[in-house]
Every structure is written in structure tokens, then in C-alpha cells.
């Protein structure tokens, strides 16, 4: 086993199985998709939020990325993808 960590990950899906929850997360920098296993089934991730994760790689016969910790990725906040109206509508903080 060895350690792994990754930043700037976005949740694609979560699937619950009898023994674990499986998260699909996409690295927003490399566009790689990771399948991460949560055997505690206690981690709750929200879509549209960037995360940093850490865990162990268990490679008995297959490669499993086992989650140990998840935190918000404050170094890589997601930028809004909503277009800004040309006329400035939508409000601003000018007072």
C-alpha cells in the first residue's frame, strides 16, 4: 500500500454498495476520472464543489483508491460558469 492525494476534484457520481460507497471524481486540471472507495460510507460530497482527498492505494489484485479524508479545496475554488449579462443586469455589490 502507498499514500495518494489529489486536489481540485469535482464529484461526478456516488454509488452505494453493501460494503462501500464509490465516488467518481474528475480532476479539473488533468481531466482524469478517479474511482474512490469509502468503506465507512460516511463521506458526503456535494456536486459543484472542489475537493482535496487523501487515502491509500490498496493493490492486492486490483487497484483500489481508498478514501481516508476529504476536505474542501480552498486553493482551487470553482469559478462560476454563469454568463454575465452584457447590460450588467443581475445585480452587483455597488451601493
PDB file of N, CA, C and O in Angstrom, residues 3-74:
ATOM      1  N   UNK A   3       0.469   5.879  -0.108  1.00  0.00           N
ATOM      2  CA  UNK A   3      -0.420   7.028   0.048  1.00  0.00           C
ATOM      3  C   UNK A   3      -0.698   7.682  -1.300  1.00  0.00           C
ATOM      4  O   UNK A   3       0.129   7.645  -2.200  1.00  0.00           O
ATOM      5  N   UNK A   4      -1.856   8.305  -1.401  1.00  0.00           N
ATOM      6  CA  UNK A   4      -2.139   9.150  -2.545  1.00  0.00           C
ATOM      7  C   UNK A   4      -2.881  10.379  -2.054  1.00  0.00           C
ATOM      8  O   UNK A   4      -3.499  10.369  -0.986  1.00  0.00           O
ATOM      9  N   UNK A   5      -2.794  11.453  -2.821  1.00  0.00           N
ATOM     10  CA  UNK A   5      -3.590  12.650  -2.557  1.00  0.00           C
ATOM     11  C   UNK A   5      -3.839  13.348  -3.883  1.00  0.00           C
ATOM     12  O   UNK A   5      -3.066  13.193  -4.834  1.00  0.00           O
ATOM     13  N   UNK A   6      -4.925  14.067  -3.958  1.00  0.00           N
ATOM     14  CA  UNK A   6      -5.276  14.789  -5.172  1.00  0.00           C
ATOM     15  C   UNK A   6      -6.074  16.024  -4.791  1.00  0.00           C
ATOM     16  O   UNK A   6      -6.804  16.028  -3.801  1.00  0.00           O
ATOM     17  N   UNK A   7      -5.919  17.067  -5.582  1.00  0.00           N
ATOM     18  CA  UNK A   7      -6.619  18.334  -5.368  1.00  0.00           C
ATOM     19  C   UNK A   7      -7.458  18.672  -6.585  1.00  0.00           C
ATOM     20  O   UNK A   7      -7.233  18.148  -7.669  1.00  0.00           O
ATOM     21  N   UNK A   8      -8.392  19.590  -6.368  1.00  0.00           N
ATOM     22  CA  UNK A   8      -9.195  20.150  -7.456  1.00  0.00           C
ATOM     23  C   UNK A   8     -10.066  19.079  -8.111  1.00  0.00           C
ATOM     24  O   UNK A   8     -10.160  18.985  -9.328  1.00  0.00           O
ATOM     25  N   UNK A   9     -10.714  18.258  -7.264  1.00  0.00           N
ATOM     26  CA  UNK A   9     -11.573  17.182  -7.742  1.00  0.00           C
ATOM     27  C   UNK A   9     -13.041  17.570  -7.628  1.00  0.00           C
ATOM     28  O   UNK A   9     -13.460  18.160  -6.631  1.00  0.00           O
ATOM     29  N   UNK A  10     -13.802  17.217  -8.624  1.00  0.00           N
ATOM     30  CA  UNK A  10     -15.225  17.530  -8.673  1.00  0.00           C
ATOM     31  C   UNK A  10     -16.021  16.230  -8.724  1.00  0.00           C
ATOM     32  O   UNK A  10     -15.696  15.319  -9.496  1.00  0.00           O
ATOM     33  N   UNK A  11     -17.060  16.133  -7.902  1.00  0.00           N
ATOM     34  CA  UNK A  11     -17.888  14.935  -7.830  1.00  0.00           C
ATOM     35  C   UNK A  11     -18.684  14.743  -9.118  1.00  0.00           C
ATOM     36  O   UNK A  11     -19.376  15.647  -9.574  1.00  0.00           O
ATOM     37  N   UNK A  12     -18.577  13.540  -9.695  1.00  0.00           N
ATOM     38  CA  UNK A  12     -19.405  13.164 -10.840  1.00  0.00           C
ATOM     39  C   UNK A  12     -20.582  12.311 -10.399  1.00  0.00           C
ATOM     40  O   UNK A  12     -21.708  12.506 -10.851  1.00  0.00           O
ATOM     41  N   UNK A  13     -20.313  11.323  -9.521  1.00  0.00           N
ATOM     42  CA  UNK A  13     -21.394  10.463  -9.042  1.00  0.00           C
ATOM     43  C   UNK A  13     -20.978   9.748  -7.764  1.00  0.00           C
ATOM     44  O   UNK A  13     -19.795   9.657  -7.441  1.00  0.00           O
ATOM     45  N   UNK A  14     -21.990   9.256  -7.051  1.00  0.00           N
ATOM     46  CA  UNK A  14     -21.782   8.438  -5.847  1.00  0.00           C
ATOM     47  C   UNK A  14     -22.722   7.254  -5.964  1.00  0.00           C
ATOM     48  O   UNK A  14     -23.919   7.416  -6.210  1.00  0.00           O
ATOM     49  N   UNK A  15     -22.187   6.054  -5.788  1.00  0.00           N
ATOM     50  CA  UNK A  15     -22.987   4.833  -5.842  1.00  0.00           C
ATOM     51  C   UNK A  15     -22.777   4.068  -4.550  1.00  0.00           C
ATOM     52  O   UNK A  15     -21.633   3.856  -4.137  1.00  0.00           O
ATOM     53  N   UNK A  16     -23.859   3.667  -3.918  1.00  0.00           N
ATOM     54  CA  UNK A  16     -23.785   2.938  -2.649  1.00  0.00           C
ATOM     55  C   UNK A  16     -23.910   1.440  -2.907  1.00  0.00           C
ATOM     56  O   UNK A  16     -24.814   0.995  -3.596  1.00  0.00           O
ATOM     57  N   UNK A  17     -22.968   0.695  -2.360  1.00  0.00           N
ATOM     58  CA  UNK A  17     -22.994  -0.760  -2.412  1.00  0.00           C
ATOM     59  C   UNK A  17     -23.086  -1.285  -0.987  1.00  0.00           C
ATOM     60  O   UNK A  17     -22.995  -0.517  -0.027  1.00  0.00           O
ATOM     61  N   UNK A  18     -23.248  -2.587  -0.831  1.00  0.00           N
ATOM     62  CA  UNK A  18     -23.395  -3.171   0.501  1.00  0.00           C
ATOM     63  C   UNK A  18     -22.172  -2.892   1.382  1.00  0.00           C
ATOM     64  O   UNK A  18     -22.315  -2.564   2.546  1.00  0.00           O
ATOM     65  N   UNK A  19     -20.973  -3.005   0.821  1.00  0.00           N
ATOM     66  CA  UNK A  19     -19.758  -2.868   1.632  1.00  0.00           C
ATOM     67  C   UNK A  19     -19.097  -1.505   1.550  1.00  0.00           C
ATOM     68  O   UNK A  19     -18.227  -1.196   2.364  1.00  0.00           O
ATOM     69  N   UNK A  20     -19.456  -0.686   0.560  1.00  0.00           N
ATOM     70  CA  UNK A  20     -18.780   0.604   0.423  1.00  0.00           C
ATOM     71  C   UNK A  20     -19.601   1.547  -0.441  1.00  0.00           C
ATOM     72  O   UNK A  20     -20.549   1.135  -1.102  1.00  0.00           O
ATOM     73  N   UNK A  21     -19.198   2.804  -0.408  1.00  0.00           N
ATOM     74  CA  UNK A  21     -19.717   3.802  -1.339  1.00  0.00           C
ATOM     75  C   UNK A  21     -18.596   4.093  -2.326  1.00  0.00           C
ATOM     76  O   UNK A  21     -17.422   4.155  -1.947  1.00  0.00           O
ATOM     77  N   UNK A  22     -18.954   4.246  -3.597  1.00  0.00           N
ATOM     78  CA  UNK A  22     -17.961   4.508  -4.628  1.00  0.00           C
ATOM     79  C   UNK A  22     -18.244   5.880  -5.226  1.00  0.00           C
ATOM     80  O   UNK A  22     -19.353   6.161  -5.665  1.00  0.00           O
ATOM     81  N   UNK A  23     -17.215   6.725  -5.204  1.00  0.00           N
ATOM     82  CA  UNK A  23     -17.308   8.067  -5.768  1.00  0.00           C
ATOM     83  C   UNK A  23     -16.532   8.117  -7.074  1.00  0.00           C
ATOM     84  O   UNK A  23     -15.428   7.587  -7.160  1.00  0.00           O
ATOM     85  N   UNK A  24     -17.102   8.750  -8.080  1.00  0.00           N
ATOM     86  CA  UNK A  24     -16.365   9.102  -9.286  1.00  0.00           C
ATOM     87  C   UNK A  24     -16.073  10.585  -9.192  1.00  0.00           C
ATOM     88  O   UNK A  24     -16.993  11.398  -9.064  1.00  0.00           O
ATOM     89  N   UNK A  25     -14.790  10.935  -9.226  1.00  0.00           N
ATOM     90  CA  UNK A  25     -14.363  12.322  -9.121  1.00  0.00           C
ATOM     91  C   UNK A  25     -13.477  12.657 -10.308  1.00  0.00           C
ATOM     92  O   UNK A  25     -12.621  11.858 -10.700  1.00  0.00           O
ATOM     93  N   UNK A  26     -13.674  13.842 -10.873  1.00  0.00           N
ATOM     94  CA  UNK A  26     -12.869  14.289 -12.018  1.00  0.00           C
ATOM     95  C   UNK A  26     -11.895  15.349 -11.567  1.00  0.00           C
ATOM     96  O   UNK A  26     -12.261  16.312 -10.903  1.00  0.00           O
ATOM     97  N   UNK A  27     -10.622  15.159 -11.940  1.00  0.00           N
ATOM     98  CA  UNK A  27      -9.586  16.145 -11.669  1.00  0.00           C
ATOM     99  C   UNK A  27      -9.774  17.277 -12.672  1.00  0.00           C
ATOM    100  O   UNK A  27      -9.690  17.063 -13.879  1.00  0.00           O
ATOM    101  N   UNK A  28     -10.031  18.477 -12.184  1.00  0.00           N
ATOM    102  CA  UNK A  28     -10.318  19.596 -13.077  1.00  0.00           C
ATOM    103  C   UNK A  28      -9.087  20.104 -13.806  1.00  0.00           C
ATOM    104  O   UNK A  28      -9.214  20.829 -14.782  1.00  0.00           O
ATOM    105  N   UNK A  29      -7.896  19.732 -13.348  1.00  0.00           N
ATOM    106  CA  UNK A  29      -6.671  20.146 -14.035  1.00  0.00           C
ATOM    107  C   UNK A  29      -6.295  19.168 -15.145  1.00  0.00           C
ATOM    108  O   UNK A  29      -5.983  19.582 -16.254  1.00  0.00           O
ATOM    109  N   UNK A  30      -6.319  17.874 -14.862  1.00  0.00           N
ATOM    110  CA  UNK A  30      -5.875  16.866 -15.831  1.00  0.00           C
ATOM    111  C   UNK A  30      -7.031  16.208 -16.578  1.00  0.00           C
ATOM    112  O   UNK A  30      -6.796  15.490 -17.545  1.00  0.00           O
ATOM    113  N   UNK A  31      -8.267  16.398 -16.108  1.00  0.00           N
ATOM    114  CA  UNK A  31      -9.476  15.780 -16.663  1.00  0.00           C
ATOM    115  C   UNK A  31      -9.524  14.271 -16.434  1.00  0.00           C
ATOM    116  O   UNK A  31     -10.358  13.589 -17.008  1.00  0.00           O
ATOM    117  N   UNK A  32      -8.627  13.730 -15.597  1.00  0.00           N
ATOM    118  CA  UNK A  32      -8.690  12.310 -15.252  1.00  0.00           C
ATOM    119  C   UNK A  32      -9.881  12.068 -14.340  1.00  0.00           C
ATOM    120  O   UNK A  32     -10.260  12.929 -13.562  1.00  0.00           O
ATOM    121  N   UNK A  33     -10.434  10.861 -14.434  1.00  0.00           N
ATOM    122  CA  UNK A  33     -11.538  10.465 -13.562  1.00  0.00           C
ATOM    123  C   UNK A  33     -11.032   9.368 -12.633  1.00  0.00           C
ATOM    124  O   UNK A  33     -10.404   8.407 -13.080  1.00  0.00           O
ATOM    125  N   UNK A  34     -11.300   9.539 -11.344  1.00  0.00           N
ATOM    126  CA  UNK A  34     -10.860   8.584 -10.333  1.00  0.00           C
ATOM    127  C   UNK A  34     -12.068   7.891  -9.713  1.00  0.00           C
ATOM    128  O   UNK A  34     -13.090   8.534  -9.458  1.00  0.00           O
ATOM    129  N   UNK A  35     -11.944   6.606  -9.462  1.00  0.00           N
ATOM    130  CA  UNK A  35     -12.951   5.846  -8.723  1.00  0.00           C
ATOM    131  C   UNK A  35     -12.376   5.661  -7.320  1.00  0.00           C
ATOM    132  O   UNK A  35     -11.366   4.997  -7.134  1.00  0.00           O
ATOM    133  N   UNK A  36     -13.040   6.268  -6.331  1.00  0.00           N
ATOM    134  CA  UNK A  36     -12.566   6.251  -4.953  1.00  0.00           C
ATOM    135  C   UNK A  36     -13.564   5.513  -4.080  1.00  0.00           C
ATOM    136  O   UNK A  36     -14.777   5.722  -4.191  1.00  0.00           O
ATOM    137  N   UNK A  37     -13.046   4.668  -3.206  1.00  0.00           N
ATOM    138  CA  UNK A  37     -13.873   3.808  -2.365  1.00  0.00           C
ATOM    139  C   UNK A  37     -13.904   4.335  -0.933  1.00  0.00           C
ATOM    140  O   UNK A  37     -12.876   4.625  -0.352  1.00  0.00           O
ATOM    141  N   UNK A  38     -15.121   4.438  -0.377  1.00  0.00           N
ATOM    142  CA  UNK A  38     -15.321   4.836   1.023  1.00  0.00           C
ATOM    143  C   UNK A  38     -15.962   3.652   1.740  1.00  0.00           C
ATOM    144  O   UNK A  38     -17.167   3.435   1.643  1.00  0.00           O
ATOM    145  N   UNK A  39     -15.133   2.887   2.455  1.00  0.00           N
ATOM    146  CA  UNK A  39     -15.641   1.707   3.146  1.00  0.00           C
ATOM    147  C   UNK A  39     -16.391   2.060   4.427  1.00  0.00           C
ATOM    148  O   UNK A  39     -17.112   1.235   4.967  1.00  0.00           O
ATOM    149  N   UNK A  40     -16.253   3.299   4.898  1.00  0.00           N
ATOM    150  CA  UNK A  40     -17.017   3.735   6.074  1.00  0.00           C
ATOM    151  C   UNK A  40     -18.418   4.184   5.674  1.00  0.00           C
ATOM    152  O   UNK A  40     -19.311   4.266   6.506  1.00  0.00           O
ATOM    153  N   UNK A  41     -18.601   4.504   4.401  1.00  0.00           N
ATOM    154  CA  UNK A  41     -19.865   5.021   3.857  1.00  0.00           C
ATOM    155  C   UNK A  41     -20.333   6.260   4.605  1.00  0.00           C
ATOM    156  O   UNK A  41     -21.517   6.516   4.742  1.00  0.00           O
ATOM    157  N   UNK A  42     -19.395   7.042   5.128  1.00  0.00           N
ATOM    158  CA  UNK A  42     -19.759   8.208   5.928  1.00  0.00           C
ATOM    159  C   UNK A  42     -19.481   9.531   5.229  1.00  0.00           C
ATOM    160  O   UNK A  42     -19.926  10.576   5.702  1.00  0.00           O
ATOM    161  N   UNK A  43     -18.751   9.510   4.124  1.00  0.00           N
ATOM    162  CA  UNK A  43     -18.378  10.759   3.469  1.00  0.00           C
ATOM    163  C   UNK A  43     -19.513  11.257   2.580  1.00  0.00           C
ATOM    164  O   UNK A  43     -20.083  10.500   1.801  1.00  0.00           O
ATOM    165  N   UNK A  44     -19.830  12.525   2.742  1.00  0.00           N
ATOM    166  CA  UNK A  44     -20.865  13.154   1.935  1.00  0.00           C
ATOM    167  C   UNK A  44     -20.223  14.268   1.130  1.00  0.00           C
ATOM    168  O   UNK A  44     -19.703  15.224   1.690  1.00  0.00           O
ATOM    169  N   UNK A  45     -20.246  14.136  -0.182  1.00  0.00           N
ATOM    170  CA  UNK A  45     -19.686  15.151  -1.066  1.00  0.00           C
ATOM    171  C   UNK A  45     -20.820  15.802  -1.842  1.00  0.00           C
ATOM    172  O   UNK A  45     -21.803  15.154  -2.182  1.00  0.00           O
ATOM    173  N   UNK A  46     -20.666  17.088  -2.117  1.00  0.00           N
ATOM    174  CA  UNK A  46     -21.685  17.831  -2.854  1.00  0.00           C
ATOM    175  C   UNK A  46     -21.207  18.106  -4.271  1.00  0.00           C
ATOM    176  O   UNK A  46     -20.032  18.392  -4.483  1.00  0.00           O
ATOM    177  N   UNK A  47     -22.097  18.046  -5.237  1.00  0.00           N
ATOM    178  CA  UNK A  47     -21.714  18.405  -6.605  1.00  0.00           C
ATOM    179  C   UNK A  47     -21.400  19.897  -6.690  1.00  0.00           C
ATOM    180  O   UNK A  47     -21.917  20.701  -5.914  1.00  0.00           O
ATOM    181  N   UNK A  48     -20.527  20.272  -7.606  1.00  0.00           N
ATOM    182  CA  UNK A  48     -20.216  21.679  -7.828  1.00  0.00           C
ATOM    183  C   UNK A  48     -19.231  22.264  -6.837  1.00  0.00           C
ATOM    184  O   UNK A  48     -19.063  23.471  -6.787  1.00  0.00           O
ATOM    185  N   UNK A  49     -18.588  21.419  -6.036  1.00  0.00           N
ATOM    186  CA  UNK A  49     -17.629  21.872  -5.037  1.00  0.00           C
ATOM    187  C   UNK A  49     -16.306  21.162  -5.298  1.00  0.00           C
ATOM    188  O   UNK A  49     -16.289  19.965  -5.559  1.00  0.00           O
ATOM    189  N   UNK A  50     -15.200  21.912  -5.238  1.00  0.00           N
ATOM    190  CA  UNK A  50     -13.882  21.315  -5.439  1.00  0.00           C
ATOM    191  C   UNK A  50     -13.387  20.721  -4.124  1.00  0.00           C
ATOM    192  O   UNK A  50     -13.523  21.333  -3.072  1.00  0.00           O
ATOM    193  N   UNK A  51     -12.810  19.515  -4.196  1.00  0.00           N
ATOM    194  CA  UNK A  51     -12.329  18.810  -3.015  1.00  0.00           C
ATOM    195  C   UNK A  51     -10.864  18.434  -3.146  1.00  0.00           C
ATOM    196  O   UNK A  51     -10.354  18.246  -4.260  1.00  0.00           O
ATOM    197  N   UNK A  52     -10.213  18.295  -2.003  1.00  0.00           N
ATOM    198  CA  UNK A  52      -8.897  17.678  -1.888  1.00  0.00           C
ATOM    199  C   UNK A  52      -9.116  16.373  -1.138  1.00  0.00           C
ATOM    200  O   UNK A  52      -9.825  16.348  -0.135  1.00  0.00           O
ATOM    201  N   UNK A  53      -8.524  15.299  -1.620  1.00  0.00           N
ATOM    202  CA  UNK A  53      -8.721  13.998  -0.993  1.00  0.00           C
ATOM    203  C   UNK A  53      -7.375  13.358  -0.684  1.00  0.00           C
ATOM    204  O   UNK A  53      -6.361  13.668  -1.306  1.00  0.00           O
ATOM    205  N   UNK A  54      -7.382  12.469   0.299  1.00  0.00           N
ATOM    206  CA  UNK A  54      -6.193  11.702   0.648  1.00  0.00           C
ATOM    207  C   UNK A  54      -6.636  10.301   1.012  1.00  0.00           C
ATOM    208  O   UNK A  54      -7.762  10.077   1.463  1.00  0.00           O
ATOM    209  N   UNK A  55      -5.743   9.347   0.801  1.00  0.00           N
ATOM    210  CA  UNK A  55      -6.086   7.970   1.119  1.00  0.00           C
ATOM    211  C   UNK A  55      -4.926   7.039   0.841  1.00  0.00           C
ATOM    212  O   UNK A  55      -3.770   7.449   0.767  1.00  0.00           O
ATOM    213  N   UNK A  56      -5.262   5.781   0.683  1.00  0.00           N
ATOM    214  CA  UNK A  56      -4.275   4.730   0.431  1.00  0.00           C
ATOM    215  C   UNK A  56      -4.636   4.011  -0.861  1.00  0.00           C
ATOM    216  O   UNK A  56      -5.802   3.872  -1.206  1.00  0.00           O
ATOM    217  N   UNK A  57      -3.612   3.532  -1.538  1.00  0.00           N
ATOM    218  CA  UNK A  57      -3.812   2.683  -2.696  1.00  0.00           C
ATOM    219  C   UNK A  57      -3.584   1.254  -2.233  1.00  0.00           C
ATOM    220  O   UNK A  57      -2.522   0.915  -1.728  1.00  0.00           O
ATOM    221  N   UNK A  58      -4.620   0.437  -2.361  1.00  0.00           N
ATOM    222  CA  UNK A  58      -4.557  -0.966  -1.975  1.00  0.00           C
ATOM    223  C   UNK A  58      -4.480  -1.764  -3.267  1.00  0.00           C
ATOM    224  O   UNK A  58      -5.432  -1.808  -4.021  1.00  0.00           O
ATOM    225  N   UNK A  59      -3.357  -2.395  -3.517  1.00  0.00           N
ATOM    226  CA  UNK A  59      -3.202  -3.089  -4.791  1.00  0.00           C
ATOM    227  C   UNK A  59      -2.958  -4.586  -4.599  1.00  0.00           C
ATOM    228  O   UNK A  59      -1.972  -5.135  -5.044  1.00  0.00           O
ATOM    229  N   UNK A  60      -3.878  -5.260  -3.923  1.00  0.00           N
ATOM    230  CA  UNK A  60      -3.752  -6.703  -3.732  1.00  0.00           C
ATOM    231  C   UNK A  60      -3.822  -7.408  -5.084  1.00  0.00           C
ATOM    232  O   UNK A  60      -2.879  -8.045  -5.508  1.00  0.00           O
ATOM    233  N   UNK A  61      -4.932  -7.301  -5.784  1.00  0.00           N
ATOM    234  CA  UNK A  61      -5.028  -7.848  -7.129  1.00  0.00           C
ATOM    235  C   UNK A  61      -5.579  -6.816  -8.104  1.00  0.00           C
ATOM    236  O   UNK A  61      -5.411  -6.935  -9.289  1.00  0.00           O
ATOM    237  N   UNK A  62      -6.248  -5.793  -7.564  1.00  0.00           N
ATOM    238  CA  UNK A  62      -6.757  -4.686  -8.364  1.00  0.00           C
ATOM    239  C   UNK A  62      -6.352  -3.397  -7.663  1.00  0.00           C
ATOM    240  O   UNK A  62      -6.070  -3.390  -6.477  1.00  0.00           O
ATOM    241  N   UNK A  63      -6.364  -2.326  -8.399  1.00  0.00           N
ATOM    242  CA  UNK A  63      -6.008  -1.029  -7.831  1.00  0.00           C
ATOM    243  C   UNK A  63      -7.247  -0.389  -7.209  1.00  0.00           C
ATOM    244  O   UNK A  63      -8.224  -0.122  -7.908  1.00  0.00           O
ATOM    245  N   UNK A  64      -7.230  -0.196  -5.905  1.00  0.00           N
ATOM    246  CA  UNK A  64      -8.313   0.467  -5.196  1.00  0.00           C
ATOM    247  C   UNK A  64      -7.775   1.729  -4.547  1.00  0.00           C
ATOM    248  O   UNK A  64      -6.784   1.670  -3.818  1.00  0.00           O
ATOM    249  N   UNK A  65      -8.427   2.853  -4.804  1.00  0.00           N
ATOM    250  CA  UNK A  65      -8.092   4.100  -4.127  1.00  0.00           C
ATOM    251  C   UNK A  65      -9.073   4.237  -2.972  1.00  0.00           C
ATOM    252  O   UNK A  65     -10.252   4.488  -3.173  1.00  0.00           O
ATOM    253  N   UNK A  66      -8.585   4.018  -1.750  1.00  0.00           N
ATOM    254  CA  UNK A  66      -9.435   4.004  -0.565  1.00  0.00           C
ATOM    255  C   UNK A  66      -9.350   5.364   0.118  1.00  0.00           C
ATOM    256  O   UNK A  66      -8.275   5.782   0.556  1.00  0.00           O
ATOM    257  N   UNK A  67     -10.482   6.051   0.211  1.00  0.00           N
ATOM    258  CA  UNK A  67     -10.532   7.381   0.812  1.00  0.00           C
ATOM    259  C   UNK A  67     -10.304   7.322   2.315  1.00  0.00           C
ATOM    260  O   UNK A  67     -10.872   6.480   2.997  1.00  0.00           O
ATOM    261  N   UNK A  68      -9.491   8.236   2.817  1.00  0.00           N
ATOM    262  CA  UNK A  68      -9.302   8.391   4.251  1.00  0.00           C
ATOM    263  C   UNK A  68      -9.768   9.758   4.717  1.00  0.00           C
ATOM    264  O   UNK A  68     -10.275   9.893   5.815  1.00  0.00           O
ATOM    265  N   UNK A  69      -9.575  10.796   3.897  1.00  0.00           N
ATOM    266  CA  UNK A  69     -10.039  12.126   4.283  1.00  0.00           C
ATOM    267  C   UNK A  69     -10.412  12.932   3.051  1.00  0.00           C
ATOM    268  O   UNK A  69      -9.868  12.732   1.969  1.00  0.00           O
ATOM    269  N   UNK A  70     -11.365  13.814   3.249  1.00  0.00           N
ATOM    270  CA  UNK A  70     -11.839  14.708   2.202  1.00  0.00           C
ATOM    271  C   UNK A  70     -12.020  16.074   2.834  1.00  0.00           C
ATOM    272  O   UNK A  70     -12.552  16.185   3.936  1.00  0.00           O
ATOM    273  N   UNK A  71     -11.564  17.111   2.137  1.00  0.00           N
ATOM    274  CA  UNK A  71     -11.786  18.476   2.624  1.00  0.00           C
ATOM    275  C   UNK A  71     -12.032  19.371   1.418  1.00  0.00           C
ATOM    276  O   UNK A  71     -11.697  19.022   0.291  1.00  0.00           O
ATOM    277  N   UNK A  72     -12.635  20.526   1.684  1.00  0.00           N
ATOM    278  CA  UNK A  72     -12.858  21.480   0.609  1.00  0.00           C
ATOM    279  C   UNK A  72     -11.518  21.961   0.097  1.00  0.00           C
ATOM    280  O   UNK A  72     -10.592  22.195   0.871  1.00  0.00           O
ATOM    281  N   UNK A  73     -11.399  22.107  -1.200  1.00  0.00           N
ATOM    282  CA  UNK A  73     -10.169  22.592  -1.815  1.00  0.00           C
ATOM    283  C   UNK A  73     -10.243  24.110  -1.878  1.00  0.00           C
ATOM    284  O   UNK A  73     -10.784  24.678  -2.814  1.00  0.00           O
ATOM    285  N   UNK A  74      -9.699  24.769  -0.872  1.00  0.00           N
ATOM    286  CA  UNK A  74      -9.771  26.229  -0.788  1.00  0.00           C
ATOM    287  C   UNK A  74      -8.754  26.914  -1.694  1.00  0.00           C
ATOM    288  O   UNK A  74      -8.874  28.099  -1.960  1.00  0.00           O
TER     289      UNK A  74
END
